[in-house]
PDB file of C-alpha atoms in Angstrom:
ATOM      1  CA  UNK A   1      16.932   3.339 -18.168  1.00  0.00           C
ATOM      2  CA  UNK A   2      13.717   1.349 -18.041  1.00  0.00           C
ATOM      3  CA  UNK A   3      11.703   4.563 -18.501  1.00  0.00           C
ATOM      4  CA  UNK A   4      13.489   5.348 -21.767  1.00  0.00           C
ATOM      5  CA  UNK A   5      13.123   1.720 -22.807  1.00  0.00           C
ATOM      6  CA  UNK A   6       9.379   1.757 -22.163  1.00  0.00           C
ATOM      7  CA  UNK A   7       9.040   5.085 -23.974  1.00  0.00           C
ATOM      8  CA  UNK A   8      10.864   3.773 -27.060  1.00  0.00           C
ATOM      9  CA  UNK A   9       8.764   0.613 -27.000  1.00  0.00           C
ATOM     10  CA  UNK A  10       5.536   2.644 -26.813  1.00  0.00           C
ATOM     11  CA  UNK A  11       6.664   4.907 -29.674  1.00  0.00           C
ATOM     12  CA  UNK A  12       7.474   1.843 -31.777  1.00  0.00           C
ATOM     13  CA  UNK A  13       4.060   0.292 -31.100  1.00  0.00           C
ATOM     14  CA  UNK A  14       2.193   3.501 -31.986  1.00  0.00           C
ATOM     15  CA  UNK A  15       4.307   4.029 -35.106  1.00  0.00           C
ATOM     16  CA  UNK A  16       3.696   0.443 -36.220  1.00  0.00           C
ATOM     17  CA  UNK A  17      -0.049   0.871 -35.730  1.00  0.00           C
ATOM     18  CA  UNK A  18      -0.016   4.128 -37.720  1.00  0.00           C
ATOM     19  CA  UNK A  19       1.907   2.467 -40.555  1.00  0.00           C
ATOM     20  CA  UNK A  20      -0.497  -0.485 -40.703  1.00  0.00           C
ATOM     21  CA  UNK A  21      -3.540   1.813 -40.727  1.00  0.00           C
ATOM     22  CA  UNK A  22      -1.984   3.904 -43.504  1.00  0.00           C
ATOM     23  CA  UNK A  23      -1.147   0.837 -45.620  1.00  0.00           C
ATOM     24  CA  UNK A  24      -4.711  -0.437 -45.228  1.00  0.00           C
ATOM     25  CA  UNK A  25      -6.148   3.008 -46.067  1.00  0.00           C
ATOM     26  CA  UNK A  26      -3.947   3.376 -49.168  1.00  0.00           C
ATOM     27  CA  UNK A  27      -4.951  -0.059 -50.473  1.00  0.00           C
ATOM     28  CA  UNK A  28      -8.633   0.544 -49.718  1.00  0.00           C
ATOM     29  CA  UNK A  29      -8.516   3.987 -51.336  1.00  0.00           C
ATOM     30  CA  UNK A  30      -6.944   2.534 -54.483  1.00  0.00           C
ATOM     31  CA  UNK A  31      -9.579  -0.207 -54.650  1.00  0.00           C
ATOM     32  CA  UNK A  32     -12.438   2.236 -54.065  1.00  0.00           C
ATOM     33  CA  UNK A  33     -11.127   4.527 -56.805  1.00  0.00           C
ATOM     34  CA  UNK A  34     -11.988   1.824 -59.335  1.00  0.00           C
ATOM     35  CA  UNK A  35     -15.620   1.783 -58.190  1.00  0.00           C
ATOM     36  CA  UNK A  36     -17.400   4.887 -59.481  1.00  0.00           C
ATOM     37  CA  UNK A  37     -20.776   4.642 -57.621  1.00  0.00           C
ATOM     38  CA  UNK A  38     -19.037   5.233 -54.281  1.00  0.00           C
ATOM     39  CA  UNK A  39     -17.312   8.439 -55.400  1.00  0.00           C
ATOM     40  CA  UNK A  40     -19.356  10.709 -53.124  1.00  0.00           C
ATOM     41  CA  UNK A  41     -19.919   8.443 -50.142  1.00  0.00           C
ATOM     42  CA  UNK A  42     -18.804   9.613 -46.728  1.00  0.00           C
ATOM     43  CA  UNK A  43     -16.930   6.339 -46.179  1.00  0.00           C
ATOM     44  CA  UNK A  44     -14.825   6.908 -49.292  1.00  0.00           C
ATOM     45  CA  UNK A  45     -14.121  10.497 -48.293  1.00  0.00           C
ATOM     46  CA  UNK A  46     -12.994   9.269 -44.867  1.00  0.00           C
ATOM     47  CA  UNK A  47     -10.689   6.619 -46.363  1.00  0.00           C
ATOM     48  CA  UNK A  48      -9.287   9.109 -48.881  1.00  0.00           C
ATOM     49  CA  UNK A  49      -8.620  11.645 -46.122  1.00  0.00           C
ATOM     50  CA  UNK A  50      -6.627   9.077 -44.148  1.00  0.00           C
ATOM     51  CA  UNK A  51      -4.775   7.801 -47.224  1.00  0.00           C
ATOM     52  CA  UNK A  52      -3.933  11.326 -48.397  1.00  0.00           C
ATOM     53  CA  UNK A  53      -1.849  11.893 -45.274  1.00  0.00           C
ATOM     54  CA  UNK A  54       0.768   9.697 -46.929  1.00  0.00           C
ATOM     55  CA  UNK A  55      -0.169  10.014 -50.602  1.00  0.00           C
ATOM     56  CA  UNK A  56      -0.182  13.816 -50.911  1.00  0.00           C
ATOM     57  CA  UNK A  57       3.620  14.285 -50.582  1.00  0.00           C
ATOM     58  CA  UNK A  58       4.250  11.498 -53.097  1.00  0.00           C
ATOM     59  CA  UNK A  59       1.741  12.959 -55.559  1.00  0.00           C
ATOM     60  CA  UNK A  60       3.684  16.233 -55.511  1.00  0.00           C
ATOM     61  CA  UNK A  61       6.895  14.384 -56.428  1.00  0.00           C
ATOM     62  CA  UNK A  62       5.639  11.696 -58.821  1.00  0.00           C
ATOM     63  CA  UNK A  63       3.446  12.754 -61.747  1.00  0.00           C
ATOM     64  CA  UNK A  64       0.820  10.312 -63.048  1.00  0.00           C
ATOM     65  CA  UNK A  65       1.926   8.098 -65.919  1.00  0.00           C
ATOM     66  CA  UNK A  66      -0.983   8.547 -68.293  1.00  0.00           C
ATOM     67  CA  UNK A  67      -4.134   7.377 -66.519  1.00  0.00           C
ATOM     68  CA  UNK A  68      -2.110   5.313 -64.020  1.00  0.00           C
ATOM     69  CA  UNK A  69      -1.236   6.703 -60.596  1.00  0.00           C
ATOM     70  CA  UNK A  70       1.695   4.778 -59.111  1.00  0.00           C
ATOM     71  CA  UNK A  71       1.891   6.806 -55.905  1.00  0.00           C
ATOM     72  CA  UNK A  72      -0.046   4.225 -53.816  1.00  0.00           C
ATOM     73  CA  UNK A  73       2.506   1.560 -54.743  1.00  0.00           C
ATOM     74  CA  UNK A  74       5.446   3.846 -53.942  1.00  0.00           C
ATOM     75  CA  UNK A  75       3.827   4.914 -50.672  1.00  0.00           C
ATOM     76  CA  UNK A  76       3.307   1.294 -49.622  1.00  0.00           C
ATOM     77  CA  UNK A  77       6.949   0.477 -50.410  1.00  0.00           C
ATOM     78  CA  UNK A  78       8.116   3.418 -48.295  1.00  0.00           C
ATOM     79  CA  UNK A  79       5.770   2.504 -45.433  1.00  0.00           C
ATOM     80  CA  UNK A  80       6.960  -1.110 -45.446  1.00  0.00           C
ATOM     81  CA  UNK A  81      10.567   0.094 -45.438  1.00  0.00           C
ATOM     82  CA  UNK A  82       9.852   2.394 -42.491  1.00  0.00           C
ATOM     83  CA  UNK A  83       8.163  -0.424 -40.617  1.00  0.00           C
ATOM     84  CA  UNK A  84      11.044  -2.802 -41.211  1.00  0.00           C
ATOM     85  CA  UNK A  85      13.803  -0.288 -40.481  1.00  0.00           C
ATOM     86  CA  UNK A  86      12.619   2.394 -38.069  1.00  0.00           C
ATOM     87  CA  UNK A  87      10.114   0.411 -36.016  1.00  0.00           C
ATOM     88  CA  UNK A  88      12.351  -2.617 -35.646  1.00  0.00           C
ATOM     89  CA  UNK A  89      15.261  -0.368 -34.704  1.00  0.00           C
ATOM     90  CA  UNK A  90      13.148   1.236 -31.988  1.00  0.00           C
ATOM     91  CA  UNK A  91      12.102  -2.195 -30.701  1.00  0.00           C
ATOM     92  CA  UNK A  92      15.733  -3.351 -30.625  1.00  0.00           C
ATOM     93  CA  UNK A  93      16.822  -0.199 -28.796  1.00  0.00           C
ATOM     94  CA  UNK A  94      14.051  -0.672 -26.254  1.00  0.00           C
ATOM     95  CA  UNK A  95      15.119  -4.266 -25.606  1.00  0.00           C
ATOM     96  CA  UNK A  96      18.814  -3.377 -25.288  1.00  0.00           C
ATOM     97  CA  UNK A  97      18.135  -0.594 -22.793  1.00  0.00           C
ATOM     98  CA  UNK A  98      16.380  -2.909 -20.338  1.00  0.00           C
TER      99      UNK A  98
END
C-alpha cells in the first residue's frame, strides 16, 4: 500500500505546484494586460500562453461584461477550490494508506 500512498502523494504535490503556477500566471497576465508597452514582448506572450491553459475554457463560457473580463477572477476561484478540495483529499488519502 505504501507504493499507492507515495504515488498519490506525488500526484498531489505536482497538482499543487501546477495550480500555484497557474494562479501566479493568471494574476501576472491580468496585471500585464493593463500595461500597453509590453503587449508584444516575449515575456508577456509566455505568461499569456501559460495563463491561457486555464483561461481559455472559461472565456468560452463567460462573455466579457463590457470592457471588463472577469474570467481571471473566476479561474482563480476555481483553482483555489481545486487546491483546497482535490489536492487536500489526495494528501489525506496518501496519509491514510500508509
